[in-house]
Amino acid sequence: MDSLRIRDALELHKIISPYLPTPVDEDVLALETIHQIINSMKENNQRAYVDAVLLMSKMSIDELQKLESLDILTLFIDGLGENQIVFLDSFCKKIGMNYG
Amino acid sequence: MELRVGDKVIEVERARLRKWFELEDIRENLRMAAERGDTLLVSELVCAYLSAASSEGKETFEEAPWWDSVTAYIRLCNLNSPRKEFPIFSDTVSRREEDKQSWEYKGRSWFMWVHLLASSYGWSLGEISELEIEDGIALIQEIMVQKQLDKEWEWGLTEIAYPYDPGTKKSAFKPLQRPGWMVTTKKVKPMKMRKDLLPMGVIENLSGVGLHGQLTH
């Protein structure tokens, strides 16, 4: 999976930020953070989960629909890890990002 | 300073006064865009900042992995920040749109600084543009201090500095108001209270801060 450019990374943060644990603990293993995000998304907005995977994988919706749910989950987890979601969140907070 | 962005290694130098103004303008626009949650504009402004500070094309930063661009942005912000704390920046309040003068326009601040420096020292626009950031800010502060002291001197020589108070039937000196950054803050002395005026009974600490400064909840 290729790393995102800054425009897409900020778009990813916009999608993911409502589901990030507060505060995001940089000392906690990244995998635990990702599990918390997934659980929060499942409970509140599954569409955001699909949008995030599409953004990170650069696949079309048709290509994504052909995959098994476990493969999609792997793409999501790999994508968040590859794109350093904790660092991204830290930067967005530092510049005062506010989605209203 | 060297920046690694994607496959490129970019050499950057610290900005001079003119460039610093331009970079601060971009940062201010970025702050406002971030407050609105405009991710597209924020990404464009991060790349615009990097391009302006490094003279490298915007595309280099737009196409690079985001953490390279963001790390470069953070490092360049630190490089181009004033290295001293100047009091003139300590009391800045954004003016409301309705309070702005009719002669205000975007980018006016730079020309105001050039006007002050040129008037005081006889320098050209080119010379002023190449000043070090701290030199420019320090000299502007000195000019503003001198102007304020001159105004206070002239004020003290006028009648309006001694308004008549009908209550006391006397005129008393009323000093000219100073801008916030020139006001000396006095330390508040701890006030001693009589024992019989202190609260009695069981006191619940709801502030969240313990006796020794630790967090209680």
Coordinates of C-alpha atoms in Angstrom, one line a residue:
Chain A
M1 CA 0.0 0.0 0.0
D2 CA 1.5 3.4 -1.0
S3 CA 1.7 6.1 1.6
L4 CA -0.8 9.0 1.2
R5 CA 0.0 12.5 0.0
I6 CA -0.7 15.3 2.4
R7 CA -4.1 16.2 0.8
D8 CA -5.3 12.6 1.1
A9 CA -3.8 12.2 4.6
L10 CA -5.8 15.2 5.9
E11 CA -8.9 13.9 4.3
L12 CA -8.3 10.6 6.0
H13 CA -8.0 12.4 9.3
K14 CA -11.3 14.1 8.7
I15 CA -12.9 10.8 8.2
I16 CA -11.2 9.0 11.1
S17 CA -11.0 11.7 13.8
P18 CA -14.5 11.3 15.2
Y19 CA -13.5 7.7 16.1
L20 CA -10.1 8.3 17.5
P21 CA -9.8 7.7 21.2
T22 CA -9.2 10.8 23.3
P23 CA -6.5 11.3 24.1
V24 CA -4.5 9.3 21.5
D25 CA -1.8 7.8 23.6
E26 CA 1.4 7.6 21.7
D27 CA 2.9 5.1 24.2
V28 CA 0.1 2.6 23.6
L29 CA 0.8 0.0 20.9
A30 CA -0.6 1.3 17.6
L31 CA -2.5 -1.9 17.1
E32 CA -4.6 -1.3 20.3
T33 CA -5.5 2.2 19.0
I34 CA -6.5 0.7 15.6
H35 CA -8.8 -1.8 17.4
Q36 CA -10.5 1.0 19.3
I37 CA -11.0 3.0 16.1
I38 CA -12.6 -0.1 14.3
N39 CA -14.9 -0.8 17.2
S40 CA -16.0 2.8 17.4
M41 CA -16.7 3.0 13.6
K42 CA -18.7 -0.3 13.7
E43 CA -20.9 1.2 16.4
N44 CA -21.4 4.6 14.8
N45 CA -20.7 4.9 11.1
Q46 CA -19.8 2.0 8.9
R47 CA -19.7 4.2 5.8
A48 CA -16.7 6.1 7.3
Y49 CA -14.9 2.7 7.5
V50 CA -15.5 2.1 3.7
D51 CA -14.5 5.7 2.8
A52 CA -11.2 5.3 4.8
V53 CA -10.4 2.0 3.1
L54 CA -11.1 3.4 -0.3
L55 CA -8.9 6.4 0.3
M56 CA -6.0 4.4 1.7
S57 CA -6.1 1.6 -0.8
K58 CA -6.9 3.8 -3.9
M59 CA -9.3 1.0 -5.0
S60 CA -12.7 1.6 -6.6
I61 CA -15.9 0.6 -4.8
D62 CA -16.4 -2.3 -7.2
E63 CA -12.9 -3.7 -6.6
L64 CA -13.5 -3.4 -2.8
Q65 CA -16.8 -5.2 -3.0
K66 CA -15.1 -8.2 -4.4
L67 CA -12.9 -8.6 -1.4
E68 CA -13.6 -10.7 1.7
S69 CA -14.4 -8.7 4.9
L70 CA -11.2 -9.9 6.5
D71 CA -9.1 -8.6 3.5
I72 CA -10.8 -5.2 3.8
L73 CA -10.0 -5.2 7.5
T74 CA -6.4 -6.0 6.7
L75 CA -6.3 -3.1 4.3
F76 CA -7.7 -0.8 6.9
I77 CA -5.3 -1.9 9.6
D78 CA -2.3 -1.8 7.3
G79 CA -3.4 1.6 6.0
L80 CA -3.6 3.2 9.4
G81 CA -0.3 1.8 10.4
E82 CA 1.4 2.7 7.1
N83 CA 0.0 6.3 7.3
Q84 CA 1.0 6.8 11.0
I85 CA -2.4 7.9 12.1
V86 CA -1.2 8.8 15.6
F87 CA 1.4 11.3 14.2
L88 CA -1.2 12.6 11.8
D89 CA -3.7 13.2 14.6
S90 CA -1.0 15.0 16.6
F91 CA -0.1 17.3 13.7
C92 CA -3.8 18.1 13.0
K93 CA -4.3 19.0 16.7
K94 CA -1.2 21.1 16.7
I95 CA -2.4 23.3 13.8
G96 CA -5.9 23.6 15.4
M97 CA -7.8 21.5 12.9
N98 CA -11.5 21.7 13.7
Y99 CA -14.2 19.9 11.7
G100 CA -17.1 21.6 13.6
Chain B
M1 CA 19.5 23.0 6.9
E2 CA 18.7 19.8 4.9
L3 CA 15.2 18.5 4.3
R4 CA 14.5 15.0 3.1
V5 CA 11.2 15.0 1.1
G6 CA 10.5 11.8 -0.8
D7 CA 13.7 11.0 -2.8
K8 CA 14.9 14.6 -2.7
V9 CA 17.3 16.3 -0.3
I10 CA 16.6 20.0 -0.2
E11 CA 18.9 22.6 1.2
V12 CA 17.1 25.5 2.9
E13 CA 18.4 28.7 4.6
R14 CA 16.7 30.7 7.3
A15 CA 14.3 33.3 5.9
R16 CA 15.1 37.1 6.0
L17 CA 12.6 39.7 7.0
R18 CA 10.6 39.9 3.8
K19 CA 10.4 36.2 3.3
W20 CA 9.4 35.8 7.0
F21 CA 6.5 38.2 6.5
E22 CA 5.3 36.1 3.5
L23 CA 5.7 32.8 5.5
E24 CA 3.8 34.3 8.5
D25 CA 1.0 35.3 6.2
I26 CA 0.7 31.8 4.9
R27 CA 0.7 30.4 8.5
E28 CA -2.1 32.8 9.5
N29 CA -4.2 31.7 6.5
L30 CA -3.4 28.0 7.4
R31 CA -4.6 28.6 11.0
M32 CA -7.8 30.1 9.7
A33 CA -8.3 27.3 7.2
A34 CA -7.7 24.7 9.9
E35 CA -10.3 26.4 12.2
R36 CA -12.8 25.9 9.4
G37 CA -11.8 22.3 8.8
D38 CA -10.9 23.0 5.2
T39 CA -8.5 20.1 4.6
L40 CA -7.9 20.9 0.9
L41 CA -6.8 24.5 1.7
V42 CA -4.7 23.4 4.6
S43 CA -2.8 20.9 2.5
E44 CA -2.3 23.6 -0.2
L45 CA -1.0 26.1 2.3
V46 CA 1.4 23.6 3.9
C47 CA 2.9 23.0 0.4
A48 CA 2.8 26.7 -0.3
Y49 CA 4.7 27.4 2.9
L50 CA 7.3 24.7 2.1
S51 CA 7.7 26.0 -1.5
A52 CA 8.1 29.6 -0.3
A53 CA 10.6 28.7 2.4
S54 CA 12.7 26.4 0.2
S55 CA 12.2 27.8 -3.4
E56 CA 11.3 24.2 -4.4
G57 CA 8.2 23.7 -6.5
K58 CA 4.9 23.0 -4.7
E59 CA 4.5 19.7 -6.6
T60 CA 7.6 18.2 -4.7
F61 CA 5.7 18.5 -1.4
E62 CA 2.3 17.7 -2.8
E63 CA 3.5 14.3 -4.3
A64 CA 5.7 13.3 -1.4
P65 CA 4.6 11.0 1.5
W66 CA 2.6 13.2 3.9
W67 CA 4.9 12.7 6.9
D68 CA 7.9 14.0 4.9
S69 CA 6.0 17.2 4.0
V70 CA 4.6 17.6 7.5
T71 CA 8.0 17.0 9.2
A72 CA 9.6 19.5 6.8
Y73 CA 6.8 22.0 7.6
I74 CA 7.4 21.6 11.4
R75 CA 11.2 22.0 11.0
L76 CA 10.9 25.0 8.8
C77 CA 8.4 26.7 11.2
N78 CA 10.9 26.2 14.0
L79 CA 13.8 27.5 11.8
N80 CA 11.9 30.6 10.8
S81 CA 10.4 31.5 14.2
P82 CA 11.9 34.5 16.1
R83 CA 14.6 33.3 18.5
K84 CA 13.7 35.8 21.2
E85 CA 10.4 36.6 22.9
F86 CA 9.5 40.1 21.9
P87 CA 7.0 42.0 24.1
I88 CA 5.5 43.6 21.0
F89 CA 3.9 40.3 20.1
S90 CA 2.6 39.6 23.6
D91 CA -0.6 41.5 23.4
T92 CA -2.0 40.9 19.9
V93 CA -5.7 41.1 19.4
S94 CA -7.2 40.4 16.0
R95 CA -9.2 43.4 14.9
R96 CA -12.8 42.8 14.0
E97 CA -13.8 43.5 10.4
E98 CA -15.9 46.4 11.3
D99 CA -13.1 48.1 13.2
K100 CA -10.6 48.0 10.3
Q101 CA -9.7 51.3 8.8
S102 CA -10.7 52.2 5.2
W103 CA -7.0 52.2 4.2
E104 CA -6.3 48.7 5.4
Y105 CA -5.7 46.0 2.8
K106 CA -4.2 42.5 2.8
G107 CA -0.4 42.6 3.0
R108 CA -0.3 46.2 4.4
S109 CA 1.7 45.2 7.5
W110 CA 4.9 44.7 5.5
F111 CA 4.7 48.1 3.9
M112 CA 4.0 49.7 7.3
W113 CA 7.2 48.1 8.7
V114 CA 9.2 49.2 5.6
H115 CA 7.8 52.7 6.1
L116 CA 8.8 52.8 9.8
L117 CA 12.3 51.4 9.2
A118 CA 13.0 53.6 6.1
S119 CA 11.7 56.7 7.9
S120 CA 13.9 56.0 10.9
Y121 CA 17.1 54.8 9.3
G122 CA 17.0 55.9 5.7
W123 CA 17.3 52.3 4.4
S124 CA 16.0 51.1 1.0
L125 CA 13.4 48.4 0.5
G126 CA 16.1 46.0 -0.6
E127 CA 18.1 46.5 2.6
I128 CA 15.1 46.2 4.8
S129 CA 14.0 43.0 3.0
E130 CA 17.3 41.4 3.8
L131 CA 17.4 42.1 7.6
E132 CA 17.5 39.2 10.0
I133 CA 14.1 38.4 11.5
E134 CA 15.2 39.3 15.1
D135 CA 16.8 42.6 13.9
G136 CA 13.7 43.7 12.1
I137 CA 11.4 42.9 14.9
A138 CA 13.7 44.5 17.6
L139 CA 14.1 47.7 15.6
I140 CA 10.4 48.0 14.9
Q141 CA 9.8 47.6 18.7
E142 CA 12.3 50.3 19.4
I143 CA 10.6 52.6 16.9
M144 CA 7.2 52.0 18.5
V145 CA 8.6 52.5 22.0
Q146 CA 10.2 55.8 20.9
K147 CA 7.0 57.0 19.2
Q148 CA 4.9 56.2 22.3
L149 CA 7.4 58.0 24.6
D150 CA 7.4 61.1 22.3
K151 CA 3.6 61.1 22.3
E152 CA 3.5 60.9 26.1
W153 CA 5.9 63.8 26.3
E154 CA 3.8 65.9 24.0
W155 CA 0.6 64.8 25.8
G156 CA 2.0 66.0 29.1
L157 CA 2.4 69.5 27.7
T158 CA -1.2 69.8 26.7
E159 CA -4.3 70.8 28.7
I160 CA -6.2 67.6 27.9
A161 CA -3.7 65.7 30.0
Y162 CA -5.1 67.5 33.1
P163 CA -8.8 67.0 32.9
Y164 CA -10.9 68.9 35.5
D165 CA -12.7 66.7 38.0
P166 CA -16.0 68.4 39.2
G167 CA -16.0 66.1 42.3
T168 CA -12.7 67.2 43.7
K169 CA -12.7 70.6 41.9
K170 CA -9.1 69.9 40.9
S171 CA -7.3 69.0 37.7
A172 CA -5.3 65.8 37.9
F173 CA -2.8 64.3 35.5
K174 CA -4.2 61.6 33.3
P175 CA -1.5 59.7 31.6
L176 CA -1.8 58.7 27.9
Q177 CA -2.9 55.1 27.5
R178 CA -0.1 52.7 26.5
P179 CA -0.6 49.7 24.2
G180 CA -0.9 46.4 26.2
W181 CA 2.6 45.2 25.4
M182 CA 4.1 48.3 27.0
V183 CA 2.2 48.0 30.3
T184 CA 4.3 46.7 33.1
T185 CA 2.4 44.0 34.9
K186 CA 2.8 44.3 38.7
K187 CA 3.1 41.2 40.8
V188 CA 0.0 40.6 43.0
K189 CA 1.1 40.5 46.6
P190 CA -0.5 37.7 48.6
M191 CA -3.2 39.1 50.8
K192 CA -3.2 38.2 54.5
M193 CA -6.7 37.3 55.9
R194 CA -7.8 37.4 59.5
K195 CA -8.3 34.0 61.0
D196 CA -11.9 34.7 62.0
L197 CA -12.7 35.5 58.3
L198 CA -11.4 32.2 57.0
P199 CA -14.0 29.5 56.0
M200 CA -14.9 27.0 58.7
G201 CA -15.9 23.4 58.7
V202 CA -15.0 20.7 56.1
I203 CA -13.8 22.2 52.9
E204 CA -14.3 20.3 49.7
N205 CA -11.7 20.9 47.1
L206 CA -13.6 21.0 43.7
S207 CA -10.8 22.6 41.8
G208 CA -9.1 19.4 40.8
V209 CA -5.7 20.5 42.2
G210 CA -4.3 19.3 45.5
L211 CA -2.5 21.2 48.2
H212 CA 0.9 20.4 46.6
G213 CA -0.2 21.1 43.0
Q214 CA -1.0 17.4 42.1
L215 CA -4.2 16.5 40.2
T216 CA -6.8 15.0 42.5
H217 CA -9.2 13.7 39.8

